[in-house]
mmCIF file of C-alpha atoms in Angstrom:
data_model
loop_
_atom_site.group_PDB
_atom_site.id
_atom_site.type_symbol
_atom_site.label_atom_id
_atom_site.label_comp_id
_atom_site.label_asym_id
_atom_site.label_seq_id
_atom_site.Cartn_x
_atom_site.Cartn_y
_atom_site.Cartn_z
ATOM 1 C CA UNK A 1 126.510 107.001 123.914
ATOM 2 C CA UNK A 2 123.443 109.036 122.884
ATOM 3 C CA UNK A 3 123.455 107.392 119.469
ATOM 4 C CA UNK A 4 123.618 103.944 121.062
ATOM 5 C CA UNK A 5 120.663 104.727 123.333
ATOM 6 C CA UNK A 6 118.681 106.074 120.404
ATOM 7 C CA UNK A 7 119.361 102.923 118.406
ATOM 8 C CA UNK A 8 118.294 100.725 121.320
ATOM 9 C CA UNK A 9 115.130 102.763 121.793
ATOM 10 C CA UNK A 10 114.241 102.518 118.080
ATOM 11 C CA UNK A 11 114.894 98.761 118.100
ATOM 12 C CA UNK A 12 112.773 98.357 121.214
ATOM 13 C CA UNK A 13 109.924 100.283 119.581
ATOM 14 C CA UNK A 14 110.074 98.104 116.485
ATOM 15 C CA UNK A 15 110.146 94.952 118.564
ATOM 16 C CA UNK A 16 107.098 96.194 120.450
ATOM 17 C CA UNK A 17 105.313 96.831 117.163
ATOM 18 C CA UNK A 18 106.241 93.349 115.992
ATOM 19 C CA UNK A 19 104.507 91.914 119.057
ATOM 20 C CA UNK A 20 101.198 93.595 118.299
ATOM 21 C CA UNK A 21 98.336 91.405 117.106
ATOM 22 C CA UNK A 22 97.347 91.758 113.459
ATOM 23 C CA UNK A 23 94.102 93.659 114.144
ATOM 24 C CA UNK A 24 95.858 96.319 116.218
ATOM 25 C CA UNK A 25 98.699 96.578 113.731
ATOM 26 C CA UNK A 26 96.141 96.942 110.936
ATOM 27 C CA UNK A 27 94.487 99.863 112.726
ATOM 28 C CA UNK A 28 97.853 101.571 113.092
ATOM 29 C CA UNK A 29 98.504 101.047 109.394
ATOM 30 C CA UNK A 30 95.190 102.697 108.661
ATOM 31 C CA UNK A 31 96.415 105.841 110.397
ATOM 32 C CA UNK A 32 99.225 106.099 107.840
ATOM 33 C CA UNK A 33 96.763 106.452 104.964
ATOM 34 C CA UNK A 34 96.171 110.047 103.875
ATOM 35 C CA UNK A 35 94.527 111.738 100.902
ATOM 36 C CA UNK A 36 97.979 112.144 99.353
ATOM 37 C CA UNK A 37 98.943 108.944 97.527
ATOM 38 C CA UNK A 38 102.718 109.658 97.445
ATOM 39 C CA UNK A 39 102.823 110.268 101.208
ATOM 40 C CA UNK A 40 100.751 107.158 101.874
ATOM 41 C CA UNK A 41 103.049 104.976 99.773
ATOM 42 C CA UNK A 42 106.129 106.544 101.365
ATOM 43 C CA UNK A 43 104.841 105.829 104.883
ATOM 44 C CA UNK A 44 103.745 102.275 104.111
ATOM 45 C CA UNK A 45 107.017 101.474 102.331
ATOM 46 C CA UNK A 46 109.062 102.864 105.218
ATOM 47 C CA UNK A 47 107.178 100.653 107.679
ATOM 48 C CA UNK A 48 107.328 97.695 105.316
ATOM 49 C CA UNK A 49 111.130 97.820 105.203
ATOM 50 C CA UNK A 50 111.602 97.725 108.965
ATOM 51 C CA UNK A 51 111.002 94.003 109.477
ATOM 52 C CA UNK A 52 109.718 90.867 107.777
ATOM 53 C CA UNK A 53 106.641 90.774 110.005
ATOM 54 C CA UNK A 54 105.727 94.382 109.218
ATOM 55 C CA UNK A 55 106.264 93.742 105.525
ATOM 56 C CA UNK A 56 103.806 90.845 105.705
ATOM 57 C CA UNK A 57 101.290 92.971 107.608
ATOM 58 C CA UNK A 58 101.514 95.861 105.127
ATOM 59 C CA UNK A 59 101.139 93.558 102.136
ATOM 60 C CA UNK A 60 98.547 91.156 103.541
ATOM 61 C CA UNK A 61 96.412 93.171 105.969
ATOM 62 C CA UNK A 62 92.775 92.727 104.956
ATOM 63 C CA UNK A 63 92.214 96.458 104.478
ATOM 64 C CA UNK A 64 95.556 98.240 104.088
ATOM 65 C CA UNK A 65 97.095 95.331 102.181
ATOM 66 C CA UNK A 66 94.564 95.712 99.362
ATOM 67 C CA UNK A 67 95.235 99.449 99.298
ATOM 68 C CA UNK A 68 99.002 98.919 99.196
ATOM 69 C CA UNK A 69 98.817 96.399 96.366
ATOM 70 C CA UNK A 70 96.522 98.614 94.292
ATOM 71 C CA UNK A 71 98.641 101.740 94.814
ATOM 72 C CA UNK A 72 101.798 99.770 94.004
ATOM 73 C CA UNK A 73 100.354 98.654 90.668
ATOM 74 C CA UNK A 74 99.077 102.126 89.843
ATOM 75 C CA UNK A 75 102.413 103.707 90.799
ATOM 76 C CA UNK A 76 104.250 101.296 88.500
ATOM 77 C CA UNK A 77 101.870 102.078 85.637
ATOM 78 C CA UNK A 78 102.352 105.825 86.132
ATOM 79 C CA UNK A 79 106.124 105.374 86.193
ATOM 80 C CA UNK A 80 106.137 103.335 82.966
ATOM 81 C CA UNK A 81 104.252 106.035 81.083
ATOM 82 C CA UNK A 82 106.420 108.817 82.503
ATOM 83 C CA UNK A 83 109.666 107.116 81.518
ATOM 84 C CA UNK A 84 108.237 106.416 78.061
ATOM 85 C CA UNK A 85 107.075 109.998 77.515
ATOM 86 C CA UNK A 86 109.801 112.168 79.066
ATOM 87 C CA UNK A 87 113.365 111.673 77.759
ATOM 88 C CA UNK A 88 115.960 111.599 80.549
ATOM 89 C CA UNK A 89 118.283 113.823 78.532
ATOM 90 C CA UNK A 90 115.656 116.475 77.820
ATOM 91 C CA UNK A 91 113.652 117.491 74.770
ATOM 92 C CA UNK A 92 116.459 118.361 72.334
ATOM 93 C CA UNK A 93 116.279 115.010 70.547
ATOM 94 C CA UNK A 94 117.035 114.468 66.835
ATOM 95 C CA UNK A 95 114.166 115.408 64.537
ATOM 96 C CA UNK A 96 114.577 112.533 62.095
ATOM 97 C CA UNK A 97 110.871 112.051 61.350
ATOM 98 C CA UNK A 98 108.916 115.281 61.903
ATOM 99 C CA UNK A 99 105.644 113.764 60.715
ATOM 100 C CA UNK A 100 105.627 111.136 63.472
ATOM 101 C CA UNK A 101 107.341 113.114 66.195
ATOM 102 C CA UNK A 102 105.684 113.912 69.518
ATOM 103 C CA UNK A 103 106.749 117.399 70.507
ATOM 104 C CA UNK A 104 107.558 118.395 74.068
ATOM 105 C CA UNK A 105 104.102 119.802 74.850
ATOM 106 C CA UNK A 106 102.474 116.568 73.630
ATOM 107 C CA UNK A 107 104.798 114.518 75.825
ATOM 108 C CA UNK A 108 104.062 116.707 78.856
ATOM 109 C CA UNK A 109 100.340 116.398 78.189
ATOM 110 C CA UNK A 110 100.797 112.622 78.234
ATOM 111 C CA UNK A 111 101.899 112.751 81.882
ATOM 112 C CA UNK A 112 100.344 115.925 83.297
ATOM 113 C CA UNK A 113 97.297 114.218 84.835
ATOM 114 C CA UNK A 114 99.616 112.441 87.290
ATOM 115 C CA UNK A 115 102.381 115.046 87.631
ATOM 116 C CA UNK A 116 101.142 115.800 91.143
ATOM 117 C CA UNK A 117 101.979 112.182 92.036
ATOM 118 C CA UNK A 118 105.570 112.415 90.817
ATOM 119 C CA UNK A 119 108.475 112.960 93.244
ATOM 120 C CA UNK A 120 109.894 116.471 93.573
ATOM 121 C CA UNK A 121 113.093 115.646 91.684
ATOM 122 C CA UNK A 122 111.139 114.639 88.576
ATOM 123 C CA UNK A 123 109.070 117.806 88.581
ATOM 124 C CA UNK A 124 112.242 119.840 89.024
ATOM 125 C CA UNK A 125 113.948 118.000 86.139
ATOM 126 C CA UNK A 126 110.930 118.431 83.873
ATOM 127 C CA UNK A 127 110.949 122.209 84.358
ATOM 128 C CA UNK A 128 114.707 122.243 83.754
ATOM 129 C CA UNK A 129 114.272 120.259 80.517
ATOM 130 C CA UNK A 130 111.778 122.832 79.209
ATOM 131 C CA UNK A 131 113.867 125.817 80.303
ATOM 132 C CA UNK A 132 116.897 124.341 78.495
ATOM 133 C CA UNK A 133 115.050 124.167 75.178
ATOM 134 C CA UNK A 134 115.857 126.678 72.454
ATOM 135 C CA UNK A 135 113.705 129.811 72.419
ATOM 136 C CA UNK A 136 110.906 129.246 69.946
ATOM 137 C CA UNK A 137 107.466 127.812 69.334
ATOM 138 C CA UNK A 138 108.180 124.331 70.706
ATOM 139 C CA UNK A 139 109.373 125.751 74.020
ATOM 140 C CA UNK A 140 106.424 128.166 74.121
ATOM 141 C CA UNK A 141 103.887 125.334 73.768
ATOM 142 C CA UNK A 142 105.749 123.320 76.422
ATOM 143 C CA UNK A 143 105.614 126.278 78.811
ATOM 144 C CA UNK A 144 101.855 126.340 78.309
ATOM 145 C CA UNK A 145 101.536 122.723 79.440
ATOM 146 C CA UNK A 146 103.632 123.392 82.543
ATOM 147 C CA UNK A 147 101.616 126.519 83.343
ATOM 148 C CA UNK A 148 98.437 124.487 83.417
ATOM 149 C CA UNK A 149 99.909 122.572 86.362
ATOM 150 C CA UNK A 150 101.531 125.502 88.140
ATOM 151 C CA UNK A 151 100.248 124.594 91.603
ATOM 152 C CA UNK A 152 102.262 121.373 91.793
ATOM 153 C CA UNK A 153 105.645 123.096 91.363
ATOM 154 C CA UNK A 154 107.591 124.898 94.066
ATOM 155 C CA UNK A 155 107.899 128.697 94.148
ATOM 156 C CA UNK A 156 111.161 128.900 92.189
ATOM 157 C CA UNK A 157 109.868 126.637 89.426
ATOM 158 C CA UNK A 158 106.498 128.428 89.279
ATOM 159 C CA UNK A 159 108.166 131.825 88.960
ATOM 160 C CA UNK A 160 110.402 130.548 86.146
ATOM 161 C CA UNK A 161 107.369 129.195 84.257
ATOM 162 C CA UNK A 162 105.441 132.452 84.662
ATOM 163 C CA UNK A 163 108.435 134.541 83.624
ATOM 164 C CA UNK A 164 108.758 132.570 80.394
ATOM 165 C CA UNK A 165 105.011 132.889 79.813
ATOM 166 C CA UNK A 166 105.260 136.671 80.019
ATOM 167 C CA UNK A 167 108.262 136.659 77.687
ATOM 168 C CA UNK A 168 106.371 134.807 74.981
ATOM 169 C CA UNK A 169 103.163 136.774 75.465
ATOM 170 C CA UNK A 170 105.036 140.018 74.719
ATOM 171 C CA UNK A 171 107.365 138.570 72.029
ATOM 172 C CA UNK A 172 108.029 140.716 68.962
ATOM 173 C CA UNK A 173 109.885 138.247 66.729
ATOM 174 C CA UNK A 174 109.206 139.118 63.110
ATOM 175 C CA UNK A 175 106.952 136.669 61.293
ATOM 176 C CA UNK A 176 106.261 134.595 64.406
ATOM 177 C CA UNK A 177 105.062 137.242 66.797
ATOM 178 C CA UNK A 178 101.354 136.359 66.864
ATOM 179 C CA UNK A 179 101.978 132.613 67.046
ATOM 180 C CA UNK A 180 104.436 132.948 69.919
ATOM 181 C CA UNK A 181 102.200 135.429 71.693
ATOM 182 C CA UNK A 182 99.228 133.063 71.457
ATOM 183 C CA UNK A 183 101.386 130.297 72.954
ATOM 184 C CA UNK A 184 102.429 132.649 75.757
ATOM 185 C CA UNK A 185 98.822 133.722 76.198
ATOM 186 C CA UNK A 186 97.727 130.099 76.545
ATOM 187 C CA UNK A 187 100.294 129.666 79.312
ATOM 188 C CA UNK A 188 98.991 132.744 81.138
ATOM 189 C CA UNK A 189 95.346 131.677 80.756
ATOM 190 C CA UNK A 190 96.205 128.214 82.103
ATOM 191 C CA UNK A 191 98.116 129.773 85.009
ATOM 192 C CA UNK A 192 95.570 132.485 85.802
ATOM 193 C CA UNK A 193 94.182 130.954 88.982
ATOM 194 C CA UNK A 194 97.694 130.848 90.459
ATOM 195 C CA UNK A 195 98.744 134.364 89.498
ATOM 196 C CA UNK A 196 98.989 137.223 91.959
ATOM 197 C CA UNK A 197 97.055 140.485 91.416
ATOM 198 C CA UNK A 198 100.336 142.105 90.352
ATOM 199 C CA UNK A 199 100.917 139.440 87.709
ATOM 200 C CA UNK A 200 97.387 139.908 86.369
ATOM 201 C CA UNK A 201 98.023 143.645 86.112
ATOM 202 C CA UNK A 202 101.158 142.837 84.125
ATOM 203 C CA UNK A 203 98.993 141.012 81.566
ATOM 204 C CA UNK A 204 96.769 144.071 81.250
ATOM 205 C CA UNK A 205 99.812 146.334 80.903
ATOM 206 C CA UNK A 206 101.159 144.206 78.047
ATOM 207 C CA UNK A 207 97.772 144.265 76.312
ATOM 208 C CA UNK A 208 97.501 148.036 76.662
ATOM 209 C CA UNK A 209 100.991 148.536 75.279
ATOM 210 C CA UNK A 210 100.694 146.306 72.203
ATOM 211 C CA UNK A 211 96.949 146.317 71.588
ATOM 212 C CA UNK A 212 96.965 142.576 70.791
ATOM 213 C CA UNK A 213 93.677 141.720 72.495
ATOM 214 C CA UNK A 214 92.846 139.262 69.704
ATOM 215 C CA UNK A 215 95.889 137.208 70.746
ATOM 216 C CA UNK A 216 94.541 136.694 74.258
ATOM 217 C CA UNK A 217 91.075 135.966 72.859
ATOM 218 C CA UNK A 218 92.587 133.245 70.654
ATOM 219 C CA UNK A 219 94.455 131.793 73.632
ATOM 220 C CA UNK A 220 91.274 131.738 75.730
ATOM 221 C CA UNK A 221 89.387 129.981 72.917
ATOM 222 C CA UNK A 222 92.060 127.277 72.604
ATOM 223 C CA UNK A 223 92.090 126.708 76.382
ATOM 224 C CA UNK A 224 88.294 126.397 76.442
ATOM 225 C CA UNK A 225 88.377 123.753 73.699
ATOM 226 C CA UNK A 226 91.064 121.824 75.585
ATOM 227 C CA UNK A 227 88.979 121.965 78.764
ATOM 228 C CA UNK A 228 85.948 120.672 76.865
ATOM 229 C CA UNK A 229 87.987 117.782 75.484
ATOM 230 C CA UNK A 230 89.263 116.869 78.964
ATOM 231 C CA UNK A 231 85.700 117.021 80.280
ATOM 232 C CA UNK A 232 84.536 114.646 77.522
ATOM 233 C CA UNK A 233 87.278 112.153 78.390
ATOM 234 C CA UNK A 234 86.402 112.325 82.093
ATOM 235 C CA UNK A 235 82.717 111.759 81.325
ATOM 236 C CA UNK A 236 83.521 108.704 79.182
ATOM 237 C CA UNK A 237 85.671 107.314 81.992
ATOM 238 C CA UNK A 238 82.971 107.947 84.613
ATOM 239 C CA UNK A 239 80.480 106.102 82.424
ATOM 240 C CA UNK A 240 82.891 103.181 82.107
ATOM 241 C CA UNK A 241 83.417 103.062 85.876
ATOM 242 C CA UNK A 242 79.667 103.173 86.509
ATOM 243 C CA UNK A 243 79.065 100.382 84.001
ATOM 244 C CA UNK A 244 81.625 98.180 85.735
ATOM 245 C CA UNK A 245 79.655 98.299 89.014
ATOM 246 C CA UNK A 246 82.770 97.938 91.109
ATOM 247 C CA UNK A 247 80.986 98.299 94.434
ATOM 248 C CA UNK A 248 82.829 99.790 97.398
ATOM 249 C CA UNK A 249 85.716 97.371 97.870
ATOM 250 C CA UNK A 250 89.237 98.422 96.948
ATOM 251 C CA UNK A 251 89.918 94.896 95.725
ATOM 252 C CA UNK A 252 87.048 95.236 93.234
ATOM 253 C CA UNK A 253 89.104 97.818 91.372
ATOM 254 C CA UNK A 254 91.522 95.043 90.404
ATOM 255 C CA UNK A 255 89.842 94.191 87.061
ATOM 256 C CA UNK A 256 89.903 97.859 86.042
ATOM 257 C CA UNK A 257 93.558 98.229 87.026
ATOM 258 C CA UNK A 258 94.339 95.060 85.076
ATOM 259 C CA UNK A 259 92.608 96.574 82.063
ATOM 260 C CA UNK A 260 94.664 99.750 82.371
ATOM 261 C CA UNK A 261 97.883 97.734 82.614
ATOM 262 C CA UNK A 262 96.918 95.878 79.441
ATOM 263 C CA UNK A 263 96.151 99.161 77.685
ATOM 264 C CA UNK A 264 99.604 100.493 78.584
ATOM 265 C CA UNK A 265 101.230 97.409 77.091
ATOM 266 C CA UNK A 266 99.207 97.639 73.901
ATOM 267 C CA UNK A 267 98.910 101.401 73.392
ATOM 268 C CA UNK A 268 102.060 102.826 74.989
ATOM 269 C CA UNK A 269 105.060 100.533 75.455
ATOM 270 C CA UNK A 270 104.116 98.162 72.642
ATOM 271 C CA UNK A 271 102.505 100.696 70.305
ATOM 272 C CA UNK A 272 103.673 100.384 66.682
ATOM 273 C CA UNK A 273 102.355 103.707 65.365
ATOM 274 C CA UNK A 274 103.751 107.223 65.595
ATOM 275 C CA UNK A 275 105.063 108.778 68.794
ATOM 276 C CA UNK A 276 102.258 111.313 68.553
ATOM 277 C CA UNK A 277 99.670 108.526 68.558
ATOM 278 C CA UNK A 278 101.411 106.819 71.457
ATOM 279 C CA UNK A 279 101.423 110.022 73.523
ATOM 280 C CA UNK A 280 97.779 110.750 72.721
ATOM 281 C CA UNK A 281 96.796 107.341 74.104
ATOM 282 C CA UNK A 282 99.053 107.826 77.121
ATOM 283 C CA UNK A 283 97.388 111.160 77.956
ATOM 284 C CA UNK A 284 93.980 109.494 78.177
ATOM 285 C CA UNK A 285 95.312 106.584 80.227
ATOM 286 C CA UNK A 286 96.978 109.009 82.657
ATOM 287 C CA UNK A 287 93.620 110.636 83.381
ATOM 288 C CA UNK A 288 92.255 107.202 84.244
ATOM 289 C CA UNK A 289 95.250 106.414 86.467
ATOM 290 C CA UNK A 290 94.882 109.677 88.392
ATOM 291 C CA UNK A 291 91.214 108.910 88.993
ATOM 292 C CA UNK A 292 91.940 105.338 90.065
ATOM 293 C CA UNK A 293 94.519 106.501 92.619
ATOM 294 C CA UNK A 294 91.953 108.844 94.135
ATOM 295 C CA UNK A 295 89.201 106.207 94.073
ATOM 296 C CA UNK A 296 91.491 103.650 95.718
ATOM 297 C CA UNK A 297 92.262 105.922 98.658
ATOM 298 C CA UNK A 298 88.708 107.303 98.956
ATOM 299 C CA UNK A 299 87.255 103.797 98.988
ATOM 300 C CA UNK A 300 89.752 102.622 101.613
ATOM 301 C CA UNK A 301 88.953 105.565 103.865
ATOM 302 C CA UNK A 302 85.198 105.194 103.461
ATOM 303 C CA UNK A 303 85.474 101.525 104.443
ATOM 304 C CA UNK A 304 87.513 102.575 107.467
ATOM 305 C CA UNK A 305 84.840 105.041 108.546
ATOM 306 C CA UNK A 306 82.145 102.406 108.132
ATOM 307 C CA UNK A 307 84.161 99.926 110.204
ATOM 308 C CA UNK A 308 84.733 102.497 112.973
ATOM 309 C CA UNK A 309 81.026 103.321 112.996
ATOM 310 C CA UNK A 310 80.071 99.650 113.348
ATOM 311 C CA UNK A 311 82.601 99.098 116.128
ATOM 312 C CA UNK A 312 81.392 102.219 117.929
ATOM 313 C CA UNK A 313 77.783 101.066 117.642
ATOM 314 C CA UNK A 314 78.650 97.639 119.020
ATOM 315 C CA UNK A 315 80.548 99.190 121.921
ATOM 316 C CA UNK A 316 77.570 101.348 122.891
ATOM 317 C CA UNK A 317 75.152 98.474 123.070
#
């Protein structure tokens, strides 16, 4: 009986929503938009599936409809690159052409700019893929890429990544010790902002016990060069955005999104060169996609604030 009443109440609420005029419904849709793109898309999709009228409102509302369409296209683009870069079965794939192969850390770098936009199950699977790799340099470099994104993983995954980082930083394998330690050091440098005081003291303890300060210095130098490269790519993208003069309308981002979609077809899914080259292009495109997602939501919200301000001013007259 309780279940029946609940169903009737839910149906009644939906019917009431269906009877709202488009302007009022549009304002309610605007309340579902947050700074988090995955949550926004989840909320809009949930509402969109409830009825044909709500689907039309979500997709065609003057403000939220443009946002939904842009986020849908960007989400699809992000998904295409992820599925191209990260093998479903993990990173233990046949090494039939080492010269053209994209190693695990290169593949992770190709998607890391938008990892925060991926669902939890994908992030969990990605960590599992890396943890299942054989102990060695390839896994160590992959751990470093995960460590640079430590804040997006849950506590269990973060602890596993840090534990592996410490293992490699203190590795004593003959002939590979320094190389593995540098890889582990890179992971710890990338993860530093997320480490606890105790974990930072552990780094110092390891350094005091093995005296390998030059290893950490090398890791810091590599991380600085990577940061400089990322900064250069961001600056180039900002210049391109500024040159496009997109204005403040979400819909004006359409030509840029179309350009990104074309780039994915040409440089990722349809690329005829090496996997390494494909992943290098994908990494740059992912940075652009992450920025476009943020710009799309920021622009939508700024337009909403402007509209509220105008309406408030008119009401006070």
